[in-house]
Short mmCIF file of C-alpha atoms in Angstrom, two decimals:
data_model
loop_
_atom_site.label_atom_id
_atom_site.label_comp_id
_atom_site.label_asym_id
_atom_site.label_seq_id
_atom_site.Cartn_x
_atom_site.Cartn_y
_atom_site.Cartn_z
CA UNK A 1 -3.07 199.81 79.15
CA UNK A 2 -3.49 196.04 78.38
CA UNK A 3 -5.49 194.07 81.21
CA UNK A 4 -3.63 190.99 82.31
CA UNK A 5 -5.00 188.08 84.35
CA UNK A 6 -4.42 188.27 88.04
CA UNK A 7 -1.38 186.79 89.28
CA UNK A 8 -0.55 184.46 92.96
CA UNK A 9 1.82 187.50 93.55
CA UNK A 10 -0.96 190.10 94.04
CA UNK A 11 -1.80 189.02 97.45
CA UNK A 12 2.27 188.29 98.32
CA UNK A 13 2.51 192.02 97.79
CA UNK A 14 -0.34 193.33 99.79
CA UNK A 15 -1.93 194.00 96.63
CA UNK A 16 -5.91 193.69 96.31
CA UNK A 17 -7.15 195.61 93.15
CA UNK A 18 -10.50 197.29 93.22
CA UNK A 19 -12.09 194.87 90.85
CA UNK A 20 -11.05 191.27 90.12
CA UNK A 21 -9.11 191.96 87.06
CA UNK A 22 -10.33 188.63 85.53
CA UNK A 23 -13.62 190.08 84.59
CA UNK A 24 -11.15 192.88 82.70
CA UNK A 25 -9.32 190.24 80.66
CA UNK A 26 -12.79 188.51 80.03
CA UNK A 27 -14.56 191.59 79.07
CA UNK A 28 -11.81 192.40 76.75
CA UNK A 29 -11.78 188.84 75.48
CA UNK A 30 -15.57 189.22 74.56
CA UNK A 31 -14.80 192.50 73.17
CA UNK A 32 -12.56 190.82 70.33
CA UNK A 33 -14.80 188.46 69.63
CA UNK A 34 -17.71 190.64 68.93
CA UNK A 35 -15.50 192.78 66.75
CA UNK A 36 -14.29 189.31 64.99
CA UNK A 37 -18.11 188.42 64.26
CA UNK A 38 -19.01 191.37 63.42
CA UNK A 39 -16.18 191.51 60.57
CA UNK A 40 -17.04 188.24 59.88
CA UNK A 41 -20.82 189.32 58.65
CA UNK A 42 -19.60 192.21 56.50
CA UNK A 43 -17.55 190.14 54.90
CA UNK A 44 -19.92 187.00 54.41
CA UNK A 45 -22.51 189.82 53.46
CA UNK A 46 -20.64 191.39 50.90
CA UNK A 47 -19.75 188.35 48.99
CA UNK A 48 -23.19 187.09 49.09
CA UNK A 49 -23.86 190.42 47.00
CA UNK A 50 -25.21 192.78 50.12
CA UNK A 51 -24.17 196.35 50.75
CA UNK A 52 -23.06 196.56 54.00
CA UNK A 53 -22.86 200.08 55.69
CA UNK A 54 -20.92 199.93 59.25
CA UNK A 55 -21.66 202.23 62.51
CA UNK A 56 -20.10 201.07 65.43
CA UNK A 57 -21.50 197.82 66.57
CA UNK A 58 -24.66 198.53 64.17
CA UNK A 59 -24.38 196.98 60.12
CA UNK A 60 -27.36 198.33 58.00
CA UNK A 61 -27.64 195.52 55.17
CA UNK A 62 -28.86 196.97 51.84
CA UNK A 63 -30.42 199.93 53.45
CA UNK A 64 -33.11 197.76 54.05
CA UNK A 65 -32.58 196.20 57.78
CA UNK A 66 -29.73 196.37 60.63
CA UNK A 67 -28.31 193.60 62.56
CA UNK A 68 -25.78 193.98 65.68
CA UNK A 69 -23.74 191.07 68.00
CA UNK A 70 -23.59 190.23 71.20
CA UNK A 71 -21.19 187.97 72.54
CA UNK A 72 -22.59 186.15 75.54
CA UNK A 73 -20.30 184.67 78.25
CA UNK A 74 -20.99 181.29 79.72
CA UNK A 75 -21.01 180.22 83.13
CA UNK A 76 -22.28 177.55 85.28
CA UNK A 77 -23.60 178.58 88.95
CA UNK A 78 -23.04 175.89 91.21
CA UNK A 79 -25.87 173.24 90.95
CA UNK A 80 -27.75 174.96 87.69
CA UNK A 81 -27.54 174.08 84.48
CA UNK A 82 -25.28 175.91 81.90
CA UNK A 83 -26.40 179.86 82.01
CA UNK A 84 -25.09 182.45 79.30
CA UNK A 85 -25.42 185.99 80.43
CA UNK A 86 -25.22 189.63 78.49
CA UNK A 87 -23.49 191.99 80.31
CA UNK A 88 -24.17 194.55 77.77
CA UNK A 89 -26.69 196.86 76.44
CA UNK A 90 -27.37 195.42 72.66
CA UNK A 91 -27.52 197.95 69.94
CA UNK A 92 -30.99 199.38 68.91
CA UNK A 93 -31.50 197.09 65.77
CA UNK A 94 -34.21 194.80 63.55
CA UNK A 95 -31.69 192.01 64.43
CA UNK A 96 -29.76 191.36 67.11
CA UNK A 97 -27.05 188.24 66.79
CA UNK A 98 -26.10 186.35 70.39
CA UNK A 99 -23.40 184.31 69.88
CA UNK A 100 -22.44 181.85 72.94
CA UNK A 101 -19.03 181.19 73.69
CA UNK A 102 -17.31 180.05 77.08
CA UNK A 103 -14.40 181.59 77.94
CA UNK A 104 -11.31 179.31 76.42
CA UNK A 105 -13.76 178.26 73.63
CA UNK A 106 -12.03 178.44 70.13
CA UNK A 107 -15.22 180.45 68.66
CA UNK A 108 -19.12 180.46 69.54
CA UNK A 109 -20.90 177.17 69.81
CA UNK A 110 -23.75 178.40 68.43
CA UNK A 111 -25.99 181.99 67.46
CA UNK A 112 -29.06 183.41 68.36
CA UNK A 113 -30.89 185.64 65.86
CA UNK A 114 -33.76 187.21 67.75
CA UNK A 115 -35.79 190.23 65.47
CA UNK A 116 -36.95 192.88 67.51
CA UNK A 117 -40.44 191.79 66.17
CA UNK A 118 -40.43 188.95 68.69
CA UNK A 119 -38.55 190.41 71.20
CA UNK A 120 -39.09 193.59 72.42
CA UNK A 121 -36.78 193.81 75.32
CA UNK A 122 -33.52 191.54 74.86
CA UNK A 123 -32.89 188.53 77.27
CA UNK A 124 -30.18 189.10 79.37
CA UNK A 125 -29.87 185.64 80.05
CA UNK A 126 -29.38 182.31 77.98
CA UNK A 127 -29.55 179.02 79.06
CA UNK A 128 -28.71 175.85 78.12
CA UNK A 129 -32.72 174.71 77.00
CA UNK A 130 -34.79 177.73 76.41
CA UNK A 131 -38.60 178.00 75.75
CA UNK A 132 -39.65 177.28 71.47
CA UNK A 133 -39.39 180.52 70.56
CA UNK A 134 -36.23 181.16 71.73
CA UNK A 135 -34.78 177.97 70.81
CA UNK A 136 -36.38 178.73 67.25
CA UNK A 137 -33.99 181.44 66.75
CA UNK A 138 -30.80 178.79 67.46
CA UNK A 139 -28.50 178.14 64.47
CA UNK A 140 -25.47 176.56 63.91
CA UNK A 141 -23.48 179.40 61.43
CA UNK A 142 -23.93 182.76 60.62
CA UNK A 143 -25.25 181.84 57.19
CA UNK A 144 -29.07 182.46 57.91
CA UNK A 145 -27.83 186.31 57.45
CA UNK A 146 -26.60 185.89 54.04
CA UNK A 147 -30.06 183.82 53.42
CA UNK A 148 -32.10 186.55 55.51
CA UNK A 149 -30.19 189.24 52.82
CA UNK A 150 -30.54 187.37 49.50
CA UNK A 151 -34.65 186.91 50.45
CA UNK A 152 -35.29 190.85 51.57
CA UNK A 153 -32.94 191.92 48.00
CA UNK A 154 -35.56 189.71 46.19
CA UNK A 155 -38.34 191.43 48.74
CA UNK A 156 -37.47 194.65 47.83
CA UNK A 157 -37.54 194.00 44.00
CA UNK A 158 -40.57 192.60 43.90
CA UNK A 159 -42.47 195.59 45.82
CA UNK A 160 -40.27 198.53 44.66
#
């Protein structure tokens, strides 16, 4: 069953669903775009020369580390700055991908890639300025993965 977007007639009717259906239709709405990044890295991977192996929301890159997405919803409370919030367990990975996006937004405007290393629980909440490490972890594309893949393939070589 598709979610749809509440309508002015609900309330006309006598209708008053359990849940506001909006957070459906946004839920669903982050749920394509993490599935549209997520593509989007195999396929960047790949042609940078990686082996990509694919379970679930979890991508193992040359058998060597794994990487996941999260797509991160933006809102603005009334009188605080802009706040991006995970609704969502992340997968159990070395690398775990937040991309920010507002709902309407034509794609992310940017990505967090925060190793496990550093971070040993996940934030579940982004904001517009974050402390240095955080914001040291802030990139415009996706291609710091391909880089990240291309230096651990010339890792591995030179210690295997």
């Amino acid at each position: 069953m598709a979610c749809q977007m509440p309508t002015a007639a609900n309330p006309l009717v006598g209708f008053t669903p359990a849940r506001n259906p909006r957070y459906a239709f946004i839920r669903q709405w982050l749920t394509h775009w993490r599935e549209s990044l997520t593509a989007f890295a195999v396929a960047e991977l790949e042609k940078g020369g990686s082996r990509v192996e694919r379970d679930g929301w979890r991508l193992t890159v040359d058998q060597t580390w794994t990487v996941s997405f999260m797509v991160i919803h933006g809102s603005r409370p009334e009188g605080k700055s802009q706040q991006w919030f995970n609704h969502r367990k992340p997968e159990n990975t070395d690398i775990v991908v937040f991309g920010r996006i507002v709902y309407g937004d034509t794609g992310p405007r940017d990505y967090f890639v925060l190793p496990h290393v550093l971070f040993p629980t996940w934030p579940s909440c982004i904001y517009s300025r974050n402390g240095p490490v955080i914001e040291g972890c802030r990139y415009p594309s996706l291609a710091i993965l391909r880089d990240l893949a291309r230096l651990s393939r010339k890792t591995s070589q030179l210690c295997g």
